[in-house]
Short mmCIF file of C-alpha atoms in Angstrom, two decimals:
data_model
loop_
_atom_site.label_atom_id
_atom_site.label_comp_id
_atom_site.label_asym_id
_atom_site.label_seq_id
_atom_site.Cartn_x
_atom_site.Cartn_y
_atom_site.Cartn_z
CA MET A 1 18.36 -22.19 7.04
CA TYR A 2 15.54 -19.72 7.24
CA ARG A 3 12.03 -21.16 6.94
CA ILE A 4 9.46 -19.16 5.06
CA ARG A 5 6.13 -19.95 5.34
CA THR A 6 3.62 -18.73 2.23
CA PHE A 7 -0.01 -17.60 2.55
CA ASN A 8 -1.83 -17.13 -0.71
CA LYS A 9 0.13 -18.17 -3.74
CA ILE A 10 2.90 -16.10 -4.66
CA SER A 11 4.58 -15.41 -8.26
CA PRO A 12 7.53 -17.91 -8.75
CA VAL A 13 9.33 -15.11 -10.07
CA GLY A 14 9.36 -13.61 -6.50
CA LEU A 15 10.14 -17.51 -5.09
CA ASN A 16 12.99 -17.63 -7.11
CA ARG A 17 14.92 -14.52 -5.31
CA LEU A 18 15.15 -16.82 -2.29
CA ASP A 19 18.19 -19.22 -2.57
CA PRO A 20 17.22 -22.58 -1.79
CA ALA A 21 20.62 -22.96 0.21
CA LEU A 22 19.31 -20.64 2.43
CA TYR A 23 15.53 -20.66 2.42
CA ALA A 24 12.93 -23.52 3.11
CA VAL A 25 10.00 -21.80 1.72
CA SER A 26 6.49 -23.42 1.46
CA ASP A 27 2.65 -23.02 2.62
CA SER A 28 3.30 -25.95 4.92
CA GLU A 29 6.38 -24.64 7.03
CA THR A 30 6.02 -24.50 10.60
CA ASP A 31 7.92 -22.66 13.41
CA GLU A 32 8.68 -20.18 10.70
CA ASP A 33 10.96 -17.37 10.48
CA ALA A 34 9.26 -15.27 8.23
CA ILE A 35 6.10 -14.85 6.39
CA LEU A 36 5.08 -14.19 2.39
CA VAL A 37 1.53 -13.18 2.15
CA ARG A 38 -0.81 -11.06 0.07
CA SER A 39 -4.70 -10.84 1.22
CA ALA A 40 -4.85 -13.98 3.55
CA LYS A 41 -6.07 -12.62 7.22
CA LEU A 42 -3.41 -12.83 9.88
CA LEU A 43 -5.07 -11.28 12.68
CA ASP A 44 -6.07 -14.20 14.47
CA TYR A 45 -2.81 -15.87 13.60
CA ASP A 46 -0.56 -17.50 15.96
CA PHE A 47 2.73 -16.00 15.63
CA PRO A 48 5.53 -18.53 16.20
CA LYS A 49 7.73 -16.88 18.83
CA ASN A 50 10.92 -16.96 16.47
CA LEU A 51 8.86 -15.10 13.68
CA LEU A 52 11.30 -12.40 12.42
CA ALA A 53 9.38 -10.51 9.50
CA ILE A 54 6.08 -10.67 7.47
CA SER A 55 6.39 -9.47 3.97
CA ARG A 56 2.97 -8.25 2.27
CA ALA A 57 2.80 -8.60 -1.85
CA GLY A 58 1.28 -5.56 -2.12
CA ALA A 59 0.60 -2.28 -0.44
CA GLY A 60 -2.46 -2.53 2.07
CA VAL A 61 -1.64 -4.61 5.12
CA ASN A 62 -5.03 -4.12 7.04
CA ASN A 63 -4.99 -8.16 7.19
CA ILE A 64 -1.91 -7.70 9.37
CA PRO A 65 -1.98 -7.08 12.87
CA LEU A 66 0.67 -4.40 13.04
CA ASP A 67 0.20 -3.03 16.92
CA ARG A 68 1.15 -7.02 18.04
CA CYS A 69 3.51 -7.41 15.25
CA SER A 70 5.32 -4.32 16.92
CA GLU A 71 5.29 -5.72 20.53
CA ALA A 72 6.85 -8.72 19.57
CA GLY A 73 9.64 -7.02 17.34
CA ILE A 74 8.00 -8.69 13.92
CA VAL A 75 9.19 -6.20 10.92
CA VAL A 76 6.17 -5.89 8.50
CA PHE A 77 7.12 -4.91 5.11
CA ASN A 78 4.76 -3.81 2.02
CA THR A 79 5.62 -3.25 -1.33
CA PRO A 80 4.55 0.41 -2.48
CA GLY A 81 4.92 0.88 -6.37
CA ALA A 82 5.05 -2.44 -7.11
CA ASN A 83 1.44 -2.77 -8.50
CA ALA A 84 0.99 1.29 -9.23
CA ASN A 85 1.04 0.76 -13.12
CA ALA A 86 -1.75 -1.51 -12.91
CA VAL A 87 -3.69 0.44 -10.82
CA LYS A 88 -3.04 3.40 -12.60
CA GLU A 89 -4.16 1.84 -16.07
CA LEU A 90 -7.41 0.93 -14.42
CA ALA A 91 -8.10 4.02 -13.06
CA VAL A 92 -7.87 5.57 -16.34
CA CYS A 93 -10.15 3.03 -17.53
CA ALA A 94 -12.48 4.43 -14.67
CA LEU A 95 -12.38 7.94 -15.43
CA LEU A 96 -13.80 6.48 -18.77
CA LEU A 97 -16.42 4.49 -17.22
CA ALA A 98 -17.82 7.10 -15.27
CA SER A 99 -17.78 9.90 -18.17
CA ARG A 100 -19.34 7.78 -20.95
CA LYS A 101 -22.07 5.09 -19.29
CA ILE A 102 -19.93 2.42 -20.95
CA SER A 103 -21.07 -0.16 -18.81
CA ASP A 104 -24.84 0.53 -18.94
CA GLY A 105 -24.57 0.82 -22.87
CA VAL A 106 -22.85 -2.73 -23.18
CA ALA A 107 -25.54 -4.19 -20.77
CA TRP A 108 -28.20 -2.40 -22.85
CA VAL A 109 -26.85 -4.09 -25.97
CA LYS A 110 -26.89 -7.27 -25.03
CA GLU A 111 -30.35 -6.65 -23.49
CA GLN A 112 -31.75 -6.11 -27.13
CA ALA A 113 -29.82 -8.86 -28.80
CA ALA A 114 -31.51 -11.04 -26.15
CA ALA A 115 -35.00 -9.62 -26.91
CA GLY A 116 -34.70 -10.62 -30.79
CA ALA A 117 -34.77 -6.55 -31.55
CA ASP A 118 -33.00 -5.17 -34.35
CA VAL A 119 -29.61 -4.38 -32.94
CA GLU A 120 -28.55 -2.08 -35.47
CA GLN A 121 -32.15 -0.09 -35.39
CA ALA A 122 -32.44 -0.16 -31.88
CA VAL A 123 -28.67 1.39 -31.47
CA GLU A 124 -29.08 4.21 -33.46
CA LYS A 125 -32.47 5.10 -31.81
CA GLY A 126 -31.48 4.30 -28.27
CA LYS A 127 -27.32 5.61 -28.10
CA SER A 128 -28.33 8.90 -26.66
CA GLN A 129 -29.46 7.80 -23.33
CA PHE A 130 -25.19 6.88 -22.96
CA VAL A 131 -24.15 10.30 -23.91
CA GLY A 132 -21.20 11.61 -21.63
CA PRO A 133 -18.50 14.15 -21.36
CA GLU A 134 -14.89 13.77 -22.98
CA LEU A 135 -12.25 13.91 -20.31
CA ALA A 136 -10.08 16.77 -22.28
CA GLY A 137 -10.59 19.95 -20.57
CA LYS A 138 -12.16 18.74 -17.44
CA LYS A 139 -10.44 19.11 -13.95
CA LEU A 140 -9.59 16.02 -11.87
CA GLY A 141 -8.49 16.16 -8.47
CA VAL A 142 -5.96 13.33 -7.17
CA VAL A 143 -6.20 12.85 -3.67
CA GLY A 144 -2.87 11.23 -2.08
CA LEU A 145 0.17 11.51 -4.31
CA GLY A 146 2.25 8.37 -3.62
CA ALA A 147 3.18 6.03 -6.21
CA ILE A 148 0.01 5.36 -7.93
CA GLY A 149 -1.52 8.72 -7.18
CA VAL A 150 1.35 10.48 -8.90
CA LYS A 151 1.05 7.88 -11.88
CA VAL A 152 -2.53 8.76 -12.37
CA ALA A 153 -1.96 12.36 -12.59
CA ASN A 154 0.73 12.53 -14.96
CA ALA A 155 -1.15 10.04 -17.15
CA ALA A 156 -4.62 12.47 -17.00
CA VAL A 157 -2.23 15.54 -17.80
CA HIS A 158 -1.15 13.83 -20.76
CA LEU A 159 -4.91 13.21 -21.64
CA GLY A 160 -5.53 16.73 -21.55
CA MET A 161 -7.18 17.03 -18.11
CA GLU A 162 -6.60 20.19 -15.55
CA VAL A 163 -4.92 18.09 -12.84
CA PHE A 164 -4.96 19.23 -9.26
CA GLY A 165 -3.30 17.27 -6.48
CA TYR A 166 -3.54 17.23 -2.60
CA ASP A 167 -1.49 15.61 -0.36
CA PRO A 168 -0.28 16.92 2.78
CA TYR A 169 2.49 14.28 3.28
CA ILE A 170 4.17 14.12 -0.15
CA SER A 171 7.30 12.72 -0.62
CA VAL A 172 10.51 14.29 -1.68
CA GLN A 173 10.70 11.41 -4.26
CA ALA A 174 6.63 11.67 -5.25
CA ALA A 175 7.15 15.43 -5.77
CA TRP A 176 10.30 14.81 -8.14
CA ASN A 177 8.37 12.56 -10.37
CA LEU A 178 5.16 14.60 -10.48
CA SER A 179 4.43 16.51 -13.61
CA ARG A 180 4.77 19.95 -13.54
CA GLY A 181 1.11 20.22 -15.29
CA VAL A 182 -0.08 18.96 -11.78
CA ARG A 183 -1.04 22.46 -9.65
CA HIS A 184 -0.92 21.99 -5.77
CA SER A 185 -4.42 22.22 -3.70
CA VAL A 186 -3.54 23.22 -0.08
CA SER A 187 -6.93 21.57 1.02
CA LEU A 188 -9.32 19.07 0.53
CA THR A 189 -12.11 21.94 0.26
CA GLU A 190 -10.38 23.39 -2.38
CA LEU A 191 -10.03 20.91 -4.91
CA VAL A 192 -13.55 19.09 -4.44
CA ALA A 193 -15.18 22.71 -4.95
CA GLN A 194 -13.16 22.89 -8.46
CA CYS A 195 -13.11 19.43 -10.03
CA ASP A 196 -15.22 17.52 -12.20
CA TYR A 197 -13.85 14.21 -11.25
CA ILE A 198 -11.71 13.16 -7.71
CA THR A 199 -9.88 9.86 -7.47
CA LEU A 200 -8.70 8.53 -4.26
CA HIS A 201 -5.31 7.11 -3.78
CA LEU A 202 -4.51 7.43 0.06
CA PRO A 203 -4.26 4.29 2.70
CA ALA A 204 -7.32 3.87 5.16
CA ASN A 205 -6.93 4.34 8.64
CA ALA A 206 -8.46 5.74 11.69
CA GLN A 207 -7.77 9.39 10.29
CA THR A 208 -9.15 8.56 6.54
CA LYS A 209 -11.66 6.36 7.55
CA GLY A 210 -15.16 7.58 5.67
CA PHE A 211 -13.80 11.07 5.29
CA MET A 212 -15.70 11.35 1.75
CA ASN A 213 -18.85 11.82 3.66
CA ALA A 214 -21.86 14.27 3.44
CA GLY A 215 -20.18 17.39 4.48
CA VAL A 216 -17.56 16.91 1.64
CA PHE A 217 -19.76 15.96 -0.51
CA ARG A 218 -21.92 18.83 0.03
CA ALA A 219 -18.80 20.91 -0.38
CA CYS A 220 -18.14 19.48 -4.07
CA LYS A 221 -19.08 21.00 -7.33
CA PRO A 222 -22.24 19.37 -8.32
CA GLY A 223 -22.21 16.34 -10.78
CA LEU A 224 -18.90 15.40 -9.40
CA ARG A 225 -17.71 11.89 -10.59
CA LEU A 226 -15.76 10.04 -7.79
CA LEU A 227 -13.07 6.94 -8.15
CA ASN A 228 -12.21 5.04 -5.24
CA PHE A 229 -9.08 2.97 -6.00
CA ALA A 230 -7.63 2.90 -2.62
CA ARG A 231 -9.71 1.30 0.10
CA GLY A 232 -13.51 1.18 0.39
CA GLU A 233 -13.74 2.13 3.79
CA LEU A 234 -12.66 5.68 2.75
CA VAL A 235 -15.99 6.31 1.42
CA ASN A 236 -19.09 6.77 3.80
CA ASN A 237 -21.61 4.43 1.49
CA ALA A 238 -24.73 5.98 3.03
CA ASP A 239 -23.86 9.58 2.37
CA LEU A 240 -22.64 8.81 -1.10
CA LEU A 241 -26.06 7.14 -2.05
CA ALA A 242 -27.94 10.15 -0.81
CA ALA A 243 -25.58 12.42 -2.66
CA LEU A 244 -26.04 10.48 -5.74
CA ALA A 245 -29.97 10.60 -5.32
CA GLU A 246 -29.65 14.22 -4.68
CA GLY A 247 -27.59 14.80 -7.91
CA GLN A 248 -24.92 16.21 -6.00
CA LEU A 249 -22.88 13.19 -7.36
CA ALA A 250 -23.07 11.93 -11.12
CA ALA A 251 -21.03 8.70 -10.81
CA TYR A 252 -19.10 6.26 -8.38
CA VAL A 253 -16.79 4.14 -9.79
CA THR A 254 -14.97 1.97 -7.42
CA ASP A 255 -12.78 -1.26 -7.16
CA PHE A 256 -14.44 -2.42 -3.88
CA PRO A 257 -18.00 -3.58 -4.23
CA ALA A 258 -20.45 -3.54 -1.35
CA ALA A 259 -24.12 -5.00 -0.98
CA GLU A 260 -25.69 -1.79 -0.80
CA LEU A 261 -23.83 -0.41 -4.07
CA LEU A 262 -24.87 -2.92 -6.36
CA GLY A 263 -27.65 -2.19 -9.03
CA VAL A 264 -27.44 1.61 -8.01
CA PRO A 265 -27.91 3.91 -10.89
CA GLY A 266 -24.82 5.88 -11.56
CA VAL A 267 -22.38 3.43 -9.94
CA THR A 268 -19.88 1.05 -11.38
CA CYS A 269 -18.36 -1.87 -8.99
CA ILE A 270 -15.38 -3.61 -10.15
CA PRO A 271 -14.26 -6.74 -8.37
CA HIS A 272 -11.05 -5.57 -6.80
CA LEU A 273 -8.90 -5.88 -9.98
CA GLY A 274 -6.53 -3.14 -9.54
CA ALA A 275 -3.52 -5.09 -9.14
CA SER A 276 -4.90 -8.16 -10.92
CA THR A 277 -2.25 -8.49 -13.71
CA PRO A 278 0.49 -10.69 -14.47
CA GLU A 279 2.79 -8.06 -14.17
CA SER A 280 1.57 -6.50 -11.17
CA GLU A 281 1.93 -9.73 -9.20
CA GLU A 282 5.16 -10.73 -10.21
CA ASN A 283 6.71 -6.97 -9.56
CA CYS A 284 4.92 -7.38 -5.65
CA ALA A 285 6.46 -11.18 -5.23
CA VAL A 286 10.28 -9.99 -6.35
CA MET A 287 9.89 -6.85 -3.82
CA ALA A 288 8.48 -9.03 -1.22
CA ALA A 289 10.87 -11.53 -1.48
CA SER A 290 13.65 -9.16 -1.87
CA GLN A 291 13.26 -6.87 1.22
CA LEU A 292 12.50 -10.13 3.29
CA ALA A 293 15.97 -11.93 2.42
CA ASP A 294 17.69 -8.48 2.98
CA TYR A 295 16.47 -8.10 6.28
CA LEU A 296 17.35 -11.99 7.08
CA LEU A 297 20.38 -12.04 5.71
CA ASN A 298 21.86 -8.38 6.42
CA GLY A 299 19.05 -6.81 8.94
CA ASN A 300 18.59 -4.18 6.33
CA ILE A 301 14.67 -2.49 6.78
CA VAL A 302 13.26 -1.32 3.56
CA ASN A 303 9.76 -0.43 2.98
CA SER A 304 8.32 -1.54 6.65
CA VAL A 305 5.26 -0.24 7.94
CA ASN A 306 5.93 -0.45 11.29
CA MET A 307 9.45 0.27 11.82
CA PRO A 308 12.24 2.68 10.70
CA GLU A 309 13.99 2.54 7.19
CA VAL A 310 17.51 1.67 8.03
CA VAL A 311 20.12 0.55 5.25
CA GLN A 312 23.97 0.02 5.83
CA ALA A 313 26.64 -1.80 3.72
CA ARG A 314 27.92 -4.45 5.90
CA ALA A 315 31.59 -4.00 7.36
CA ALA A 316 34.09 -6.05 8.93
CA GLY A 317 32.94 -8.79 12.03
CA LYS A 318 29.52 -9.36 13.67
CA ARG A 319 26.16 -7.28 12.74
CA VAL A 320 24.13 -6.54 16.16
CA CYS A 321 20.45 -5.57 15.08
CA VAL A 322 18.17 -4.63 17.79
CA ILE A 323 14.51 -3.71 17.83
CA HIS A 324 13.48 -1.26 20.76
CA LYS A 325 11.09 1.31 21.96
CA ASN A 326 12.34 5.15 20.94
CA GLU A 327 13.09 6.34 24.47
CA PRO A 328 15.80 8.07 25.89
CA GLY A 329 19.08 6.58 27.17
CA LEU A 330 18.58 3.31 24.86
CA ILE A 331 21.55 4.17 22.59
CA SER A 332 23.76 4.64 25.56
CA ALA A 333 22.44 1.59 27.25
CA ILE A 334 23.23 -0.58 24.21
CA THR A 335 26.72 0.64 23.37
CA ALA A 336 27.76 0.49 26.82
CA VAL A 337 26.86 -3.32 26.84
CA ILE A 338 28.91 -3.59 23.49
CA THR A 339 31.74 -1.45 25.02
CA GLN A 340 31.81 -3.77 28.25
CA SER A 341 32.20 -6.53 25.81
CA LYS A 342 35.38 -5.26 24.67
CA LEU A 343 33.92 -5.22 21.08
CA ASN A 344 34.48 -2.11 18.42
CA ILE A 345 32.03 -0.63 16.81
CA GLU A 346 32.98 0.12 13.49
CA ASN A 347 29.55 1.36 11.79
CA MET A 348 26.19 2.16 13.76
CA VAL A 349 22.94 3.89 12.56
CA ASN A 350 19.84 4.23 14.68
CA LYS A 351 16.66 5.41 13.50
CA SER A 352 13.13 5.81 14.99
CA LYS A 353 9.57 5.72 13.76
CA LYS A 354 7.00 6.77 16.13
CA GLU A 355 7.39 4.68 19.25
CA MET A 356 9.57 2.27 17.65
CA ALA A 357 13.44 2.45 16.95
CA TYR A 358 16.23 0.12 15.52
CA THR A 359 19.74 0.43 15.91
CA MET A 360 22.27 -1.64 13.94
CA LEU A 361 25.97 -2.09 14.43
CA ASP A 362 28.96 -3.77 12.78
CA VAL A 363 31.12 -4.80 15.50
CA THR A 364 34.70 -6.25 15.84
CA GLY A 365 36.31 -8.43 18.11
CA GLY A 366 36.00 -11.80 20.32
CA MET A 367 32.32 -11.85 20.95
CA ASP A 368 30.57 -13.38 23.95
CA ALA A 369 27.74 -15.84 22.93
CA ALA A 370 25.67 -13.98 25.92
CA LEU A 371 25.68 -10.36 24.26
CA ALA A 372 22.36 -11.11 22.70
CA ASP A 373 20.83 -11.93 26.09
CA GLN A 374 22.75 -9.09 28.01
CA LEU A 375 21.24 -7.06 25.27
CA ALA A 376 17.68 -8.24 25.38
CA ALA A 377 18.08 -7.54 29.48
CA ILE A 378 18.04 -4.00 28.80
CA PRO A 379 14.33 -2.54 29.61
CA SER A 380 12.32 -1.78 26.15
CA VAL A 381 14.54 -3.83 24.18
CA ILE A 382 12.38 -5.93 22.19
CA ARG A 383 14.24 -8.35 20.02
CA VAL A 384 18.09 -9.12 19.36
CA ARG A 385 19.94 -10.50 16.26
CA VAL A 386 23.30 -11.16 16.07
CA LEU A 387 24.24 -11.86 12.07
#
């Protein structure tokens, strides 16, 4: 039986995918084989030696030490697209919040009532200060055309906006799902120079951290309205505040509040509600649990952020799964051990992802109990499982 430790509350809809006859699942499991997590920080967590996988019920994995996991042969999964519709809907809401000063208007009406004013009369006199443009006919730039970005772009097309997309790494699947009404931008500079609105939907990493900065803001069309529902680190807040003060930016709506942004005119901070819907939590939990179960039982890897995607239907016999460095000669060394053990390879697949690689073999014949140890003794082999 596999032991799975949960961090945070995981939707029962997802946990129900884990057969109690095969998995012991709770937040008190020790010496666990796998982890299900949402936002709990595992950066300093002392992983047990037998930990095989971590499945994140969500897209971001900045709460998981990926390098340490790769070195230990721990597969890290996320759930891209499971919360895409929830984030898309909030991003559409943010387009309106950035345009019509809705939040300021609602707060102002409450202030009038609290002050004892004749609300109806006050509204007619004061509403002009909250006037803002319509979305139809305006230009929206979508930076990052993954599962969420594609949905936002398509929704904006239906709202009558001119939509431009920028993503040098767009997948074939995302391209197929993208509306024909979305125009391709070849550079970020080209995008920001012509758009009235920009919405960010890309991961935060060493290359993208703070990439919305003073240089980009200077290249923007004056009066730009910026939306950030990806990660707070993508925007240099000091440069953003300067651009707002200078009038280069008209508004900023973000799902990632920071102390320096609070109370600033033109800034609307939402308390990280992008994926906070029951449907999204259920979708993420189902995907996270299903991917984890498939890896534990069958060795298949889908939606891993640190290992290659490898899926193969099982053939007869045993399945041998080897996580190793992506180095020359490893496949030959692995198959040599299999051959010396007088096993027949029925199916084999090998994939790599940067410096990591994964080889999966279905073998038949009399298997020696020492096979796993023999494979693990090969230099640069990190982890071996026989299923």
